[in-house]
Coordinates of C-alpha atoms in Angstrom, one line a residue:
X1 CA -181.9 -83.6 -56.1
X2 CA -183.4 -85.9 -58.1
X3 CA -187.6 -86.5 -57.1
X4 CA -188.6 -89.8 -58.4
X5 CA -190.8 -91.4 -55.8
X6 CA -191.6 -90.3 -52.1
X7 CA -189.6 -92.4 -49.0
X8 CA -192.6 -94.5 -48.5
X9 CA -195.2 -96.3 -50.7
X10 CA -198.5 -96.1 -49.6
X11 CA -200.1 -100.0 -49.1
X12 CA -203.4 -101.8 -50.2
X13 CA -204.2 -102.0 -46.4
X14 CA -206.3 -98.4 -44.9
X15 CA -204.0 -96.0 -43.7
X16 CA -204.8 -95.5 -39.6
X17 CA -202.5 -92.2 -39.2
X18 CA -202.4 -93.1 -35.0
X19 CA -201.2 -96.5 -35.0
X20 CA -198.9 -95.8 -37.8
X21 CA -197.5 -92.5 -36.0
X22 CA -197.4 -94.9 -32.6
X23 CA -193.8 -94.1 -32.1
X24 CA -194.2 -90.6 -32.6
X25 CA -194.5 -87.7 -30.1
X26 CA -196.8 -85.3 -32.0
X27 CA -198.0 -84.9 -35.4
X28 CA -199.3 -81.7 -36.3
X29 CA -201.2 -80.7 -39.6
X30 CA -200.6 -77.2 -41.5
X31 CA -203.0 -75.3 -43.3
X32 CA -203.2 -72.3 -45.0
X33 CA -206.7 -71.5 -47.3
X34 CA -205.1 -68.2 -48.7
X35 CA -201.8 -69.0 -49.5
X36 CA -202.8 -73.0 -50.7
X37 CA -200.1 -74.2 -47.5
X38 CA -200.5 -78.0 -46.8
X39 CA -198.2 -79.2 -44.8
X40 CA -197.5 -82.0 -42.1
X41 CA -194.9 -81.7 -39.3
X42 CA -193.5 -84.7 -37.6
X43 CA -192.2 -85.1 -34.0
X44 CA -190.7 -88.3 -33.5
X45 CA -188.9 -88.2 -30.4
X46 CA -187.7 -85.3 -28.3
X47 CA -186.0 -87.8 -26.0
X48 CA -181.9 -86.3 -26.6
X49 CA -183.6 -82.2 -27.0
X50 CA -185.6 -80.7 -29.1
X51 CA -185.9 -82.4 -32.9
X52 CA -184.7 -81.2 -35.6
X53 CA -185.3 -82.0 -39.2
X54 CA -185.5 -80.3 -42.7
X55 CA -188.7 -79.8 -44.5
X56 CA -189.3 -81.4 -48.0
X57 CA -191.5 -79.8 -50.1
X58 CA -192.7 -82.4 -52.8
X59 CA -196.0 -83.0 -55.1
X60 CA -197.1 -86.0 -53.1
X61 CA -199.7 -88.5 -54.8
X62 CA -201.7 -88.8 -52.1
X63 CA -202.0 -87.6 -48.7
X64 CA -201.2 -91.2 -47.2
X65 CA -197.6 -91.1 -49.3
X66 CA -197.2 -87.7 -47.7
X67 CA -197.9 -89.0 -43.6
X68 CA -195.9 -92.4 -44.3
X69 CA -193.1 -89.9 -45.7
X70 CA -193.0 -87.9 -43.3
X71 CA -193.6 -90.3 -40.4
X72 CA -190.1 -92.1 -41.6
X73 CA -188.5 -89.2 -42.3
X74 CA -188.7 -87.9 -38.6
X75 CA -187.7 -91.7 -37.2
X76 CA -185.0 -91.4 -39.3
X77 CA -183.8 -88.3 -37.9
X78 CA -183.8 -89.4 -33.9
X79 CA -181.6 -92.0 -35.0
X80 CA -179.2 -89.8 -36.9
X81 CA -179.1 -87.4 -34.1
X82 CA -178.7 -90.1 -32.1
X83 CA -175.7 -92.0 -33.6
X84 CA -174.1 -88.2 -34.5
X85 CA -173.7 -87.7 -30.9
X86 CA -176.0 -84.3 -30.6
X87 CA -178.4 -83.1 -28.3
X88 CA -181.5 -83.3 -30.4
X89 CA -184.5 -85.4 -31.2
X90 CA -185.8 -86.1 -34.6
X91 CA -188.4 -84.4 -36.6
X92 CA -189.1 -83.6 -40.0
X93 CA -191.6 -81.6 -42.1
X94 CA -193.4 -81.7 -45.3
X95 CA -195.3 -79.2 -47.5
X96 CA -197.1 -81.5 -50.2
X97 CA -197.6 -79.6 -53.5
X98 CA -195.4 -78.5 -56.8
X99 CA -192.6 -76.3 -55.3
X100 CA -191.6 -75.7 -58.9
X101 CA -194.9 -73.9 -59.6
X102 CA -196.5 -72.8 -56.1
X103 CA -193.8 -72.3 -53.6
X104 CA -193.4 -68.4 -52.7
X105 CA -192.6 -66.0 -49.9
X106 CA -196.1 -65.7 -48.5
X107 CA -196.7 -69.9 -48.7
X108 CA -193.2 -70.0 -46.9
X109 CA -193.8 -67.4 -44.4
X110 CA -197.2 -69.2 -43.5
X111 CA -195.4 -72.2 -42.7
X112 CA -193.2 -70.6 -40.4
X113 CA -195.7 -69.5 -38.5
X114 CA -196.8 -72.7 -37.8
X115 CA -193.9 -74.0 -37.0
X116 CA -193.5 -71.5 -34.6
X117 CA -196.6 -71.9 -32.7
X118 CA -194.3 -75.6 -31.7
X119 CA -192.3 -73.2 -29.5
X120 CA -189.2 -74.9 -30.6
X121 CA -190.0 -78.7 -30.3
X122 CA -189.4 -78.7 -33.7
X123 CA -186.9 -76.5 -35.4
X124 CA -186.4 -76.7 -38.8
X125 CA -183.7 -76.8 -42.0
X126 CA -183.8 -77.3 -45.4
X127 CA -184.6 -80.6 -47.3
X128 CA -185.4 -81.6 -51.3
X129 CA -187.3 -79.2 -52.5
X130 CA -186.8 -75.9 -50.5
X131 CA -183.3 -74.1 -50.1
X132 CA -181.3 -71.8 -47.4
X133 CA -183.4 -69.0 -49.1
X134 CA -186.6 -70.4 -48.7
X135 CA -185.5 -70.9 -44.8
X136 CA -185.1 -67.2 -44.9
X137 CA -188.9 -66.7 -45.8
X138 CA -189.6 -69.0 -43.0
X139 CA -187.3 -67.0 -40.7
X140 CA -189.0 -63.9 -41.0
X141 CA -191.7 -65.4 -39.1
X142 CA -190.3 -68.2 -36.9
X143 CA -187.7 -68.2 -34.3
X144 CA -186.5 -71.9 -35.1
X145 CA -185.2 -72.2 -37.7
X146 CA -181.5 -73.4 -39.1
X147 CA -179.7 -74.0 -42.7
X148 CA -180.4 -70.0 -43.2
X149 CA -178.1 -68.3 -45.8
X150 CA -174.6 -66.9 -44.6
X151 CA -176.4 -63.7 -45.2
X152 CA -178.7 -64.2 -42.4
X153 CA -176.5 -65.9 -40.1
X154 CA -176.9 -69.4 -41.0
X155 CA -174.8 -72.3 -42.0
X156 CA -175.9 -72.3 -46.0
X157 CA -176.0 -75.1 -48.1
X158 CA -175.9 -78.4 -45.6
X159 CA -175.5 -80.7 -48.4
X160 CA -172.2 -79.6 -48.2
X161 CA -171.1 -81.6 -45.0
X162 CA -173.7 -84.0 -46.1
X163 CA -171.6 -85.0 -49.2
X164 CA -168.3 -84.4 -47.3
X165 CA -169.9 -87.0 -44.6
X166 CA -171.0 -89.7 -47.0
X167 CA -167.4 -89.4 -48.3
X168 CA -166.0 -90.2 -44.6
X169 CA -168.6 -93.2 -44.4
X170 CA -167.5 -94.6 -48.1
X171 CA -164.1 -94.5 -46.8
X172 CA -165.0 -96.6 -43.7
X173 CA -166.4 -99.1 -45.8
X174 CA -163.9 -99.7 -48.2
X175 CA -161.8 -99.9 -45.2
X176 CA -164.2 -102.6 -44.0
X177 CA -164.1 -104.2 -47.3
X178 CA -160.5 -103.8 -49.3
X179 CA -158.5 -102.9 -46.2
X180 CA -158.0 -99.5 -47.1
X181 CA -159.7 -96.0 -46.7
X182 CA -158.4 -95.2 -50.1
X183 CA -161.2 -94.8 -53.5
X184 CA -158.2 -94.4 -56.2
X185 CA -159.5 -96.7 -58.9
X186 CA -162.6 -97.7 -57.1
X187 CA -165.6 -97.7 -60.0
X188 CA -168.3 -95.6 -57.9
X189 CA -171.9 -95.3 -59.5
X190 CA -173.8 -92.1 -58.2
X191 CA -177.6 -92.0 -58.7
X192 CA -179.0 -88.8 -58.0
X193 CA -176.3 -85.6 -58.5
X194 CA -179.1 -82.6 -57.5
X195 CA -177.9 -80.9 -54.1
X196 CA -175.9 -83.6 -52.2
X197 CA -174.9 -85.8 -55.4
X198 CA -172.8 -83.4 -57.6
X199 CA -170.9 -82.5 -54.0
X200 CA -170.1 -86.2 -53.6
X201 CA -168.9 -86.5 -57.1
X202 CA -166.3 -83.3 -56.6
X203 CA -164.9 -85.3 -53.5
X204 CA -164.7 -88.8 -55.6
X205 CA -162.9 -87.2 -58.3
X206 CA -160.6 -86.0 -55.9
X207 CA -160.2 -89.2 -54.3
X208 CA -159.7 -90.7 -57.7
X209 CA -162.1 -92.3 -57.9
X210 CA -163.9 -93.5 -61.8
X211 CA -167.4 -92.3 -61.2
X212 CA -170.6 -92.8 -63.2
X213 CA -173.4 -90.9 -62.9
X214 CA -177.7 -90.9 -63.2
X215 CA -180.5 -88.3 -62.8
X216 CA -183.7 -88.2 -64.0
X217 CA -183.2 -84.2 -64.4
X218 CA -181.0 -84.5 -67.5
X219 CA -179.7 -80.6 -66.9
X220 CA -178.2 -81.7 -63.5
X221 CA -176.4 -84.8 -64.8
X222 CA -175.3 -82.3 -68.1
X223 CA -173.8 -79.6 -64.8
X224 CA -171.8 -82.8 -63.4
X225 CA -170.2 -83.8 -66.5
X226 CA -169.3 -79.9 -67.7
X227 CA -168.0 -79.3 -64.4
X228 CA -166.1 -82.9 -64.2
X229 CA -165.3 -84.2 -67.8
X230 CA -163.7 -87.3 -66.5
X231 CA -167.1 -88.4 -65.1
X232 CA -169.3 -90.6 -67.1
X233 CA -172.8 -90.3 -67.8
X234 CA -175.8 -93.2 -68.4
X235 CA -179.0 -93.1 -68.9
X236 CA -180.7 -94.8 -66.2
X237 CA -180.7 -96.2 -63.1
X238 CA -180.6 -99.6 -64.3
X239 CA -178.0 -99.1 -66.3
X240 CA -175.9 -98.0 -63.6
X241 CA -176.2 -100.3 -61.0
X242 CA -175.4 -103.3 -64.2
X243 CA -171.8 -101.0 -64.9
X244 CA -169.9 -103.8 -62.8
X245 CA -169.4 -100.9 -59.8
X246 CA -167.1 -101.2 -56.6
X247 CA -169.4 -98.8 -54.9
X248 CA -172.9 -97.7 -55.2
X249 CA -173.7 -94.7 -53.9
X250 CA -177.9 -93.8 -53.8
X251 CA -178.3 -90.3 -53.4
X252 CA -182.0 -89.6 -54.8
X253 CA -185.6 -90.8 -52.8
X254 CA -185.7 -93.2 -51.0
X255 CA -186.6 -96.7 -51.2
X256 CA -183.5 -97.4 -53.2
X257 CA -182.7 -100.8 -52.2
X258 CA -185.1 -103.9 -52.8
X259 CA -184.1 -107.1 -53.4
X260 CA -183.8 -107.1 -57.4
X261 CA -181.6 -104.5 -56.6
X262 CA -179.2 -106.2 -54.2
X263 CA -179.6 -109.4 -56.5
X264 CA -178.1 -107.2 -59.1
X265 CA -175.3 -105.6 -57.4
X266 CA -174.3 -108.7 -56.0
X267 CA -174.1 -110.5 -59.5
X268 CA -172.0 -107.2 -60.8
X269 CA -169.8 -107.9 -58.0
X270 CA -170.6 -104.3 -56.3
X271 CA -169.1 -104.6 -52.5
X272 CA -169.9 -101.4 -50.9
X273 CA -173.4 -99.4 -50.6
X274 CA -172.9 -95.8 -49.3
X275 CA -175.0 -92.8 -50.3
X276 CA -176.9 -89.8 -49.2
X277 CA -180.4 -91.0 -49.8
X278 CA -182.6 -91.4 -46.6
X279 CA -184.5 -94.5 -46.1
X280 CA -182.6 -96.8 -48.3
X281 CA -183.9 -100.1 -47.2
X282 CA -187.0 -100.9 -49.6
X283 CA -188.3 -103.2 -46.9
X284 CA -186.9 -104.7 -43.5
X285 CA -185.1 -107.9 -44.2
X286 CA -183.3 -105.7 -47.3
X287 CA -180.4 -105.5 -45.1
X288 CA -179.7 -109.2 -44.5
X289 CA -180.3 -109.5 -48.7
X290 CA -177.4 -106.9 -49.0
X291 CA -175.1 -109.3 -46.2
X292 CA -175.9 -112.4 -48.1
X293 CA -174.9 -110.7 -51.3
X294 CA -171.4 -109.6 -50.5
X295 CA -172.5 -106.5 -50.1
X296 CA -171.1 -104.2 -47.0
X297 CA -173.9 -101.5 -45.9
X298 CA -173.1 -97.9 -44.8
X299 CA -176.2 -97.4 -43.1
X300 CA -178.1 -94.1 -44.4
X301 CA -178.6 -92.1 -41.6
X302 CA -175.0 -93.0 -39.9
X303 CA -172.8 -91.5 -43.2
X304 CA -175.4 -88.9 -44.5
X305 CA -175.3 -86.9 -41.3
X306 CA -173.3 -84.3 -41.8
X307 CA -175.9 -81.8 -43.0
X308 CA -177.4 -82.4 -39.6
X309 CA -174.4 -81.5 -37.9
X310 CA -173.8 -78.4 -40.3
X311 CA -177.4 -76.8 -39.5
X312 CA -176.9 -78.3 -35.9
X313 CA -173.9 -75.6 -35.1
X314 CA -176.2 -73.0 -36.0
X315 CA -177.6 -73.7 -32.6
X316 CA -174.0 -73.3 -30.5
X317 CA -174.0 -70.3 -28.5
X318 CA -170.9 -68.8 -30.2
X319 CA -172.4 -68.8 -33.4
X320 CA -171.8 -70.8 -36.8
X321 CA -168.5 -72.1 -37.5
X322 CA -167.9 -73.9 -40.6
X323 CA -164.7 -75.7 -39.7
X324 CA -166.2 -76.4 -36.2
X325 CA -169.1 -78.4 -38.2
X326 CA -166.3 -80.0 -40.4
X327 CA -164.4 -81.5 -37.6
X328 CA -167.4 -83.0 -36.5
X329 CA -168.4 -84.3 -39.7
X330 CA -165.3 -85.9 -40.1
X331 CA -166.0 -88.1 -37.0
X332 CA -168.5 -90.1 -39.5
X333 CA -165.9 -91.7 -40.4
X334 CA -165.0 -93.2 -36.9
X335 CA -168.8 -93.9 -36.2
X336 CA -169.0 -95.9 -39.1
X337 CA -166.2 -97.9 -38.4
X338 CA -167.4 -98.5 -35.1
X339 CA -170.8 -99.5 -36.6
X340 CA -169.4 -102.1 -39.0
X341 CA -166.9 -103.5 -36.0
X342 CA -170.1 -104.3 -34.3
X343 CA -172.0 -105.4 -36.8
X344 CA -169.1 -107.8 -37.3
X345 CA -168.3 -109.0 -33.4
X346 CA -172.7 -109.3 -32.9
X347 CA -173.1 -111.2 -36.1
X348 CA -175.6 -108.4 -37.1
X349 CA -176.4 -106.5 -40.1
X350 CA -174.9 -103.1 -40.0
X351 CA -178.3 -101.7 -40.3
X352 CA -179.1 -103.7 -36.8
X353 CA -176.1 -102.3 -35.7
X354 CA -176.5 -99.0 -36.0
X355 CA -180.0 -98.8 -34.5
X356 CA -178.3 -100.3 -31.2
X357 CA -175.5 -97.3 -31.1
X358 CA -178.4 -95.0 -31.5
X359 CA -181.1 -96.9 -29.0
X360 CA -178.2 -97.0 -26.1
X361 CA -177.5 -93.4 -26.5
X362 CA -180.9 -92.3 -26.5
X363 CA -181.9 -94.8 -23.4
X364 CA -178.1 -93.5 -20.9
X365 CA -178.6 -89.7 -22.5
X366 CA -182.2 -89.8 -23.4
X367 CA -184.6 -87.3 -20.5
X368 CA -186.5 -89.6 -18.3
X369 CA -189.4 -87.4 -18.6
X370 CA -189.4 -88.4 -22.4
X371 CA -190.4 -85.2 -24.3
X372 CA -188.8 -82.2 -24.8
X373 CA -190.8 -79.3 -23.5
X374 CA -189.1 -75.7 -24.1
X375 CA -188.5 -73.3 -21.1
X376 CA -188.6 -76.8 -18.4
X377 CA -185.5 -78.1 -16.9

C-alpha cells in the first residue's frame, strides 16, 4: 500500500500527549535498545471487549506524527468495531522506523513481547507495513495476536475482506446515488493499489466497472495493469481525481480528503466517495464540504471493515472460517445503507451518522465498568 504521508499531520501548536490521548484508555510506549524497537501502542476504548487493531510499521517524521497517528488510528478502530457489530474495543499499534531496511524476526519478536505484557487488552493484526508473516514473528512470543498465516492458524491476508467490504459499501452508495447497486459503466478512480487497492480493482473489473488507477510505487500500479489490461493507469493523484470519475475510491494514507479536493471532485461531477483508506476526512467540517458538493460519503471505517471482521473470526471458539468471515462482511453493505438512510431522515452528514450507530451501540452494549480487564467478569 501506497505510504505517502502518515494519518495525521503534526501542528504548529506543542504536542501535550495526555490531553490529546484524553479519550484514550492507555497508551503504552515500546522500546527495545538491542533490536532498535520503537514502538507506540494505543488503547482507545475497551468499552465492547478487548481492542483490537493492526500495527503499522512506518518511517514516521517525527515522534509527534507517530502519537497523533496512532492516537486516530485506535479511535478509528472503536468505532469500526462498533458500527461492525463485534465484541471488541479499538486499538492500534505502531512501530516508527524503515520496515523496508530494519524490520526482522528478532525487532518483531520484541514487540510481541510487549504486547503481551497487555495481557490481551490489546490484540493485534496486521496493518501497512507488516504482513501475516510478520504476525507469525510476533506470535512466537505473544498470545494475542490475529491476521496470522493459514499456516499458523490464522485468517491470512485481511485486505482481502477488506477490499471485498469496501466493494459492498460502493455498492450501497451508488444505490444511494443512481438507484442501483450495480458499477457496470461506472468510471471508478482508485488511488493507492498496494495490499487492499489491487483487491478492489479485481472486484470492480468484475463488476464492470472502467477503473483508473494511481500509486506512488510505480511496480504496484505496473502488477495492476499486467494482471488487469483493461485498467488504466495515470500518473498522479491529481490527475486522477480531474479524469471526470463516478466514483472515487482513496485507498492509500490518510488524510485524503480536504477541501481542494472535494472542490475538485465536485466540479468533475464525481458523486460517490468510497475507499479503504482510514481517516479520510483532512479536517472536521470536510464532510459537510463533500454534502455541499454533490458528493455521497461512504464513511471509512463503516465500508473498510471487513479486514476487522476477517482477523476478528480468528478469535471464534471454533476456529477460522473464511466463508463465516464473508458472510459477515457482506453485511457492510446493509450497514451502510442504513447509515446513509439516517444520514438522510436526520439531515446529517453520513460521517455524523455513522458516529451515532457506533456511539449507541457502544453506550446499550458498551460494560458499565468501562474498560476491559482480562480474566474479570
Amino acid at each position: 500500500m501506497s505510504t505517502s504521508q502518515p494519518t495525521s499531520q503534526p501542528t504548529s501548536q506543542p504536542f501535550d500527549l495526555l490531553e490529546a490521548a484524553a479519550e484514550h484508555e492507555q497508551v503504552v510506549v515500546c522500546q527495545d535498545a538491542a533490536t532498535g524497537l520503537r514502538a507506540v501502542v494505543a488503547i482507545h476504548s475497551t468499552a465492547l471487549g478487548p481492542a483490537l487493531g493492526g500495527t503499522r510499521f512506518f518511517p514516521y517524521a517525527s515522534t509527534e506524527a507517530a502519537l497523533r497517528d496512532v492516537l486516530d488510528l485506535s479511535r478509528g478502530m472503536t468505532y469500526k468495531a462498533a458500527v461492525a457489530g463485534l465484541d471488541l474495543g479499538g486499538g492500534k499499534a505502531v512501530i516508527v522506523g524503515d520496515p523496508a531496511t530494519v524490520k526482522g524476526e528478532a525487532l518483531l519478536r520484541a514487540y510481541g513481547r510487549f504486547v503481551q505484557t497487555l495481557g490481551g487488552r490489546y490484540r493485534t493484526a496486521c496493518d501497512i507495513g507488516t504482513t501475516s508473516e510478520d504476525m507469525d514473528h510476533v506470535g512466537r512470543e505473544c498470545d494475542f495476536v490475529t491476521g496470522r498465516t493459514v499456516a499458523h492458524g490464522g485468517a491470512g491476508d485481511s485486505s482481502v475482506l477488506t477490499a471485498y467490504g469496501v466493494l459492498q459499501g460502493m455498492r450501497a452508495a451508488a444505490e444511494a446515488t443512481w438507484g442501483s447497486t450495480s458499477l457496470e459503466g461506472r468510471r471508478v478512480g482508485v488511488a493507492g493499489v498496494g495490499k487492499v487497492g489491487r483487491h478492489l480493482v479485481a472486484h470492480l473489473v468484475e463488476e464492470g466497472a472502467h477503473v483508473l488507477v494511481t500509486d506512488v510505487v510505480d511496480a504496484a500500479v505496473r502488477t495492476v495493469v499486467a494482471t488487469h489490461p483493461g485498467v488504466r493507469a495515470v500518473g498522479s493523484v491529481e490527475e486522477l481525481i480531474t479524469a471526470g470519475l463516478d466514483v472515487y475510491a482513496p485507498c492509500a494514507m490518510g488524510g485524503a480528503l480536504d477541501d481542494r479536493v472535494v472542490d475538485v471532485l465536485g466540479a468533475q461531477g464525481t458523486r460517490v466517495v468510497c475507499g479503504a483508506a482510514n481517516n479520510q476526512l483532512a479536517h472536521a467540517g470536510v464532510d459537510k464540504h463533500l454534502v455541499d458538493a454533490g458528493v455521497t460519503y461512504a464513511p471509512d471505517y463503516v465500508v473498510n471493515a471487513g479486514g476487522l471482521i476477517q482477523v476478528a473470526d480468528e478469535l471464534d471458539p471454533r476456529g477460522f472460517s473464511f466463508e463465516r468471515a464473508q458472510q459477515r462482511a457482506t453485511g457492510i453493505l446493509d450497514t451502510t445503507r442504513r447509515v446513509l438512510a439516517l444520514a438522510q431522515s436526520d439531515g446529517v452528514t453520513p460521517a455524523v451518522a455513522a458516529d451515532r450507530v457506533a456511539e449507541e451501540r457502544i453506550r446499550s452494549v458498551g460494560r458499565l465498568r468501562g474498560v476491559w480487564v482480562p480474566g474479570r467478569p
